Coordinates of C-alpha atoms in Angstrom, one line a residue:
M1224 CA 106.1 71.7 89.4
K1225 CA 108.3 71.8 92.5
T1226 CA 108.7 75.3 93.8
V1227 CA 111.3 77.0 96.0
K1228 CA 109.7 78.2 99.2
I1229 CA 110.1 81.9 100.4
A1230 CA 109.6 83.6 103.8
M1231 CA 109.2 87.4 103.6
I1232 CA 110.6 89.4 106.5
G1233 CA 109.3 93.0 106.4
V1234 CA 106.0 93.9 104.8
G1235 CA 106.5 97.6 104.2
C1236 CA 106.2 99.9 101.2
I1237 CA 108.3 97.8 98.8
S1238 CA 106.5 94.5 99.7
G1239 CA 103.4 95.1 97.5
I1240 CA 105.2 94.5 94.2
Y1241 CA 107.0 91.5 95.6
L1242 CA 103.8 90.0 96.8
D1243 CA 102.2 90.6 93.4
N1244 CA 105.0 89.1 91.4
I1245 CA 105.7 86.2 93.7
T1246 CA 102.1 85.1 93.7
K1247 CA 101.1 86.0 90.1
V1248 CA 104.2 86.0 87.8
F1249 CA 107.0 83.8 88.9
K1250 CA 105.9 80.2 88.8
E1251 CA 109.0 78.5 90.3
I1252 CA 108.8 80.3 93.7
E1253 CA 106.1 80.1 96.4
L1254 CA 105.5 82.4 99.4
T1255 CA 105.2 80.3 102.5
G1256 CA 104.8 83.0 105.1
V1257 CA 105.3 86.7 106.1
C1258 CA 106.6 88.5 109.2
D1259 CA 106.5 92.1 110.2
L1260 CA 106.9 94.0 113.5
V1261 CA 103.5 95.6 112.7
R1262 CA 101.3 92.5 112.6
E1263 CA 98.5 94.3 110.8
R1264 CA 100.8 94.5 107.7
A1265 CA 101.4 90.7 107.8
E1266 CA 97.6 90.1 108.2
N1267 CA 96.8 92.3 105.2
A1268 CA 99.3 90.4 103.1
Q1269 CA 97.8 87.1 104.2
K1270 CA 94.3 88.4 103.4
N1271 CA 95.1 90.0 100.0
Y1272 CA 97.5 87.4 98.7
G1273 CA 96.5 84.1 100.4
V1274 CA 99.7 83.7 102.2
P1275 CA 99.6 80.5 104.2
K1276 CA 101.5 81.6 107.4
I1277 CA 102.1 84.6 109.6
Y1278 CA 105.3 84.2 111.6
D1279 CA 105.3 85.9 115.0
T1280 CA 109.0 86.6 114.8
M1281 CA 111.6 86.3 112.1
Y1282 CA 113.2 83.5 114.1
D1283 CA 110.0 81.4 113.6
A1284 CA 110.4 81.9 109.9
F1285 CA 114.1 80.8 110.1
A1286 CA 113.1 77.7 112.0
D1287 CA 110.5 76.6 109.5
P1288 CA 111.8 73.6 107.6
E1289 CA 109.6 74.5 104.6
V1290 CA 111.5 77.7 104.0
D1291 CA 114.3 77.7 101.4
I1292 CA 115.0 81.4 100.9
V1293 CA 114.5 84.3 103.3
L1294 CA 113.5 87.5 101.5
N1295 CA 114.8 90.4 103.6
L1296 CA 112.7 93.5 102.9
T1297 CA 113.5 95.4 106.1
R1298 CA 115.1 98.8 106.3
P1299 CA 118.7 99.3 105.1
Y1300 CA 120.1 99.5 108.6
E1301 CA 118.3 96.3 109.6
H1302 CA 119.6 94.3 106.6
F1303 CA 122.7 93.0 108.4
A1304 CA 121.1 91.6 111.5
V1305 CA 118.2 89.9 109.7
T1306 CA 120.4 88.4 107.0
K1307 CA 123.0 87.3 109.5
A1308 CA 120.4 85.5 111.6
A1309 CA 118.9 83.8 108.6
L1310 CA 122.3 82.6 107.3
E1311 CA 123.1 81.3 110.8
A1312 CA 119.9 79.3 110.7
G1313 CA 120.9 77.7 107.5
K1314 CA 118.7 79.6 105.0
H1315 CA 119.6 81.1 101.7
V1316 CA 119.0 84.9 101.7
Y1317 CA 117.8 87.4 99.1
S1318 CA 117.9 91.0 100.5
E1319 CA 116.7 94.3 99.3
K1320 CA 119.6 96.7 98.6
P1321 CA 122.1 97.4 100.0
L1322 CA 123.7 94.2 101.2
G1323 CA 124.7 96.0 104.4
A1324 CA 124.9 99.5 105.7
S1325 CA 128.7 99.4 105.8
L1326 CA 131.5 97.4 104.1
E1327 CA 132.3 95.7 107.3
E1328 CA 128.8 94.3 107.5
G1329 CA 129.1 93.1 103.9
I1330 CA 132.4 91.4 104.8
Q1331 CA 130.9 89.5 107.7
L1332 CA 127.9 88.4 105.6
R1333 CA 130.0 87.3 102.7
A1334 CA 132.2 85.2 105.0
L1335 CA 129.2 83.7 106.8
A1336 CA 127.5 82.7 103.5
E1337 CA 130.8 81.1 102.2
E1338 CA 131.3 79.3 105.5
K1339 CA 127.8 77.9 105.5
G1340 CA 127.8 77.1 101.7
L1341 CA 124.6 79.2 101.3
M1342 CA 123.5 81.5 98.5
L1343 CA 123.4 85.2 99.4
G1344 CA 122.3 87.9 97.1
G1345 CA 119.8 90.6 96.4
A1346 CA 118.5 93.7 94.8
P1347 CA 118.5 95.5 92.6
D1348 CA 117.4 93.1 89.9
T1349 CA 116.2 95.8 87.5
F1350 CA 119.3 95.1 85.3
L1351 CA 117.7 91.8 84.5
G1352 CA 114.8 93.5 82.8
A1353 CA 114.2 94.2 79.1
G1354 CA 115.8 97.6 79.1
I1355 CA 119.2 97.1 80.5
Q1356 CA 119.5 93.6 79.0
T1357 CA 118.9 95.2 75.6
C1358 CA 121.6 97.8 76.3
R1359 CA 124.1 95.0 77.3
R1360 CA 123.3 93.2 74.0
L1361 CA 124.0 96.4 72.0
I1362 CA 127.3 97.0 73.9
D1363 CA 128.5 93.4 73.7
D1364 CA 127.6 93.2 69.9
G1365 CA 129.7 96.3 69.2
F1366 CA 127.1 98.9 68.4
I1367 CA 129.0 101.7 70.1
G1368 CA 132.4 100.3 69.4
K1369 CA 134.8 100.0 72.3
P1370 CA 133.4 101.4 75.5
I1371 CA 135.4 104.4 76.8
G1372 CA 133.2 105.9 79.5
S1373 CA 129.8 106.4 81.2
A1374 CA 127.9 109.0 83.1
A1375 CA 125.0 108.3 85.6
Y1376 CA 122.6 110.8 87.2
M1377 CA 120.1 110.6 90.0
I1378 CA 118.9 114.1 90.8
G1379 CA 116.1 114.8 93.3
C1380 CA 115.0 116.8 96.3
G1381 CA 114.5 114.0 98.9
H1382 CA 111.6 112.1 100.3
E1383 CA 110.2 114.3 103.1
S1384 CA 107.4 115.8 100.9
W1385 CA 105.8 112.4 100.0
H1386 CA 107.1 109.4 102.0
P1387 CA 105.1 108.6 105.2
D1388 CA 108.2 107.9 107.3
P1389 CA 111.3 109.4 105.5
E1390 CA 113.7 109.8 108.4
F1391 CA 115.7 106.6 107.7
Y1392 CA 116.8 108.0 104.3
Y1393 CA 118.9 110.6 106.2
K1394 CA 120.4 108.2 108.8
Y1395 CA 123.0 105.4 108.9
G1396 CA 122.6 103.3 105.7
G1397 CA 120.7 106.1 103.9
G1398 CA 121.5 109.0 101.7
P1399 CA 121.2 109.1 97.9
M1400 CA 124.2 106.9 97.1
F1401 CA 123.2 104.1 99.5
D1402 CA 119.5 104.4 98.6
M1403 CA 119.6 104.9 94.8
G1404 CA 123.3 104.3 93.9
P1405 CA 122.9 100.5 93.9
Y1406 CA 120.5 100.7 90.9
Y1407 CA 122.9 102.8 88.9
L1408 CA 126.1 101.0 89.9
T1409 CA 124.6 97.6 89.4
A1410 CA 123.6 98.6 85.9
M1411 CA 127.0 100.2 85.2
I1412 CA 129.0 97.1 86.2
N1413 CA 126.6 94.8 84.3
L1414 CA 127.1 96.9 81.2
L1415 CA 130.9 97.7 81.5
G1416 CA 132.3 95.2 84.0
G1417 CA 133.9 95.6 87.4
V1418 CA 135.5 98.7 89.0
S1419 CA 139.1 98.9 90.0
E1420 CA 139.2 102.2 91.9
V1421 CA 137.0 105.2 92.8
M1422 CA 137.2 108.8 93.8
S1423 CA 134.5 111.1 95.2
A1424 CA 133.5 114.4 96.7
S1425 CA 130.4 114.7 98.9
K1426 CA 128.6 117.0 101.3
I1427 CA 125.5 117.6 103.5
T1428 CA 123.7 120.6 101.9
F1429 CA 120.9 120.9 104.4
P1430 CA 121.8 119.7 108.0
Q1431 CA 118.1 119.5 108.9
R1432 CA 115.0 118.6 106.9
I1433 CA 111.3 119.2 107.8
I1434 CA 108.8 116.5 107.0
T1435 CA 105.8 117.9 105.1
S1436 CA 104.1 114.6 104.4
Q1437 CA 101.5 112.9 106.6
P1438 CA 101.4 111.5 109.3
L1439 CA 104.7 113.1 110.5
A1440 CA 104.3 116.6 109.1
G1441 CA 106.3 119.2 111.0
T1442 CA 108.9 116.7 112.3
V1443 CA 112.5 117.9 112.0
I1444 CA 115.1 115.4 110.8
D1445 CA 118.8 115.8 111.6
V1446 CA 120.7 114.7 108.5
D1447 CA 123.6 112.3 109.3
V1448 CA 124.7 111.2 105.8
S1449 CA 126.0 112.9 102.7
T1450 CA 123.1 114.1 100.4
Y1451 CA 125.2 115.4 97.5
V1452 CA 127.7 112.8 96.1
A1453 CA 129.8 113.0 93.0
G1454 CA 131.8 110.0 92.2
T1455 CA 134.3 108.8 89.5
V1456 CA 135.0 105.1 88.8
K1457 CA 137.8 103.4 86.8
Y1458 CA 136.5 100.2 85.2
D1459 CA 138.7 97.2 84.9
N1460 CA 138.5 97.5 81.1
G1461 CA 140.0 101.0 81.1
A1462 CA 136.8 103.0 80.7
I1463 CA 136.1 105.9 83.1
G1464 CA 132.7 106.6 84.5
T1465 CA 131.0 109.3 86.6
I1466 CA 128.0 109.0 88.9
F1467 CA 126.1 111.9 90.6
T1468 CA 123.4 111.3 93.2
T1469 CA 121.7 113.9 95.3
F1470 CA 118.6 114.6 97.5
D1471 CA 119.3 118.4 97.4
V1472 CA 118.2 119.6 94.0
Q1473 CA 115.0 120.7 92.5
F1474 CA 114.9 119.1 89.0
P1475 CA 112.4 117.9 86.5
R1476 CA 111.6 114.2 87.2
E1477 CA 111.4 113.2 83.5
I1478 CA 115.1 113.8 82.9
S1479 CA 116.6 113.3 86.4
R1480 CA 117.4 109.6 86.2
F1481 CA 119.6 108.1 83.4
I1482 CA 122.8 106.5 82.3
E1483 CA 124.9 107.2 79.2
V1484 CA 127.5 104.9 77.9
Y1485 CA 130.1 106.3 75.5
G1486 CA 132.0 104.3 72.9
T1487 CA 134.4 104.8 70.1
E1488 CA 131.6 104.5 67.5
G1489 CA 128.5 105.8 69.3
T1490 CA 126.6 106.6 72.4
L1491 CA 124.0 104.5 74.2
F1492 CA 121.3 106.1 76.3
V1493 CA 120.3 103.7 79.1
P1494 CA 116.8 104.0 80.7
D1495 CA 116.2 104.7 84.3
P1496 CA 117.9 101.8 86.2
N1497 CA 115.2 101.9 88.8
C1498 CA 112.9 100.5 86.2
F1499 CA 112.9 97.3 84.1
G1500 CA 111.9 98.6 80.7
G1501 CA 112.9 101.3 78.2
P1502 CA 113.3 103.4 76.3
V1503 CA 116.7 102.5 74.9
K1504 CA 118.2 105.0 72.5
L1505 CA 121.3 104.8 70.3
F1506 CA 123.3 107.5 68.5
R1507 CA 125.7 106.6 65.8
P1508 CA 127.3 109.2 63.4
E1509 CA 126.1 107.3 60.3
D1510 CA 122.5 108.0 61.4
G1511 CA 123.0 111.6 62.6
V1512 CA 120.0 111.2 64.8
L1513 CA 119.0 109.5 68.1
R1514 CA 117.1 106.3 67.4
E1515 CA 115.0 104.3 69.8
V1516 CA 115.9 100.6 69.8
P1517 CA 113.2 97.9 70.3
L1518 CA 113.5 96.0 73.5
M1519 CA 114.9 92.5 72.8
Y1520 CA 114.2 90.8 76.2
D1521 CA 111.4 89.8 78.6
Y1522 CA 110.2 91.7 81.7
P1523 CA 109.8 95.3 80.6
E1524 CA 107.2 95.9 83.4
N1525 CA 107.9 96.2 87.1
S1526 CA 109.3 92.7 87.8
R1527 CA 110.7 93.0 91.3
A1528 CA 111.4 89.5 92.5
L1529 CA 112.9 88.6 89.2
G1530 CA 116.3 88.3 90.9
L1531 CA 114.7 86.2 93.6
A1532 CA 113.2 83.9 91.0
D1533 CA 116.6 83.7 89.4
M1534 CA 118.2 82.7 92.7
A1535 CA 115.6 80.0 93.2
K1536 CA 116.4 78.6 89.8
A1537 CA 120.1 78.7 90.6
I1538 CA 119.4 76.7 93.8
A1539 CA 117.3 74.1 91.8
T1540 CA 119.9 73.7 89.0
G1541 CA 123.2 74.3 90.7
R1542 CA 124.3 77.3 88.7
E1543 CA 125.3 80.7 90.1
A1544 CA 122.6 83.3 90.7
R1545 CA 122.8 86.5 88.6
C1546 CA 122.2 88.7 91.7
D1547 CA 124.6 87.0 94.0
Y1548 CA 126.7 88.5 96.8
R1549 CA 129.7 89.0 94.5
Q1550 CA 127.7 91.6 92.8
T1551 CA 126.0 93.2 95.8
F1552 CA 129.3 93.2 97.7
H1553 CA 131.2 94.9 94.8
V1554 CA 128.5 97.6 94.7
L1555 CA 128.7 98.1 98.5
E1556 CA 132.5 98.4 98.3
I1557 CA 132.2 101.0 95.6
I1558 CA 129.7 103.0 97.7
E1559 CA 131.9 102.9 100.8
G1560 CA 134.9 103.7 98.6
F1561 CA 133.2 106.9 97.6
E1562 CA 132.7 107.8 101.3
T1563 CA 136.4 107.0 102.1
S1564 CA 137.6 109.0 99.1
S1565 CA 135.5 112.0 100.0
R1566 CA 136.7 111.9 103.6
E1567 CA 140.4 111.3 102.8
G1568 CA 140.8 113.0 99.4
R1569 CA 142.3 110.1 97.5
W1570 CA 141.6 107.3 95.0
V1571 CA 140.4 104.1 96.7
K1572 CA 141.3 100.8 95.2
M1573 CA 138.7 98.0 95.2
Q1574 CA 139.6 94.8 96.9
S1575 CA 136.8 92.7 95.4
H1576 CA 136.7 91.7 91.7
Y1577 CA 133.5 91.5 89.7
D1578 CA 132.9 89.3 86.6
R1579 CA 129.6 89.8 84.8
K1580 CA 127.1 86.9 84.9
P1581 CA 125.6 85.5 81.7
P1582 CA 122.9 87.7 80.1
M1583 CA 119.2 86.7 80.4
K1584 CA 117.7 84.2 78.0
K1585 CA 114.2 84.5 76.5
N1586 CA 111.8 81.9 77.6
P1587 CA 108.4 81.3 75.8
L1588 CA 106.8 80.7 79.2
K1589 CA 106.8 83.9 81.3
G1590 CA 107.7 83.3 84.9
I1591 CA 110.0 80.4 84.1
L1592 CA 113.8 81.2 84.0
D1593 CA 116.7 79.5 82.4

């Protein structure tokens, strides 16, 4: 079987699950090499996963004729420079979220990808998993009637008590909406379609944070981005949604992350969009009770790299990728629209348009996509 070759740039916290799934689950992609500014991380990846090459610099990876797709797993504020350089070198790029740390970065990357005729896309790909794909099926098949609205919540107290290096969450490209919002917004537009305009209010509740986790315990972080963001979206189909993300609130983890979709005939309870599985729950007045719906699709487990595998299949077959830049750019524009709305106190119209990609298809061979 001919495989699509991947070069991984950045071997930090998120890389482990990508390494697992690229090397063990998805059969149509192959990891050619890895690169990290901390060489020890790359060496550990090579040792633990049998990676053929360690690139001294990302430019060595971009120059490798074997590489088809660059997998950008760097920090959010680094996404733009890495993706731009890879596109300029003629490589397709799949990036962790967000596409860029600002809309202007997204505009430049979109233009460059179109100019070069290259695929550009990225995370999150959790919406391709069994949970949200089952929810989409229920909505599309009319189980809640006509959708009229949605509500999404991501409530937490921040990263400084557990993350080994949490400062970037509170700097340019960080904050709860940039960090976690893409999971929720991507799920929302895949369930209900594109967004036409947005409004928001936001604030910084704690101007400084103290790191209590090792190895940086005691370090003070100056907070530069909003950490309490409440947004409203108007969907193209007329539905109205809300999304609330915060790093400022003490809240029980088991009920702090979810989406609800409201219809004329029922309500759908969507699972945590940071995960691939369930539970999926449906309430209809005929039942009078909340019922759990069996998952109807593949990949309920942590399947990060599913979107990367989908892009590889798109390259091989000539179809569009489900996680392409049209999706990641639309999400980025929504997020920046929230910032603009909060700052200027007005509705912000979206300039990009989003059409949902086809739903996933079941395949009897796990790791092989349609």
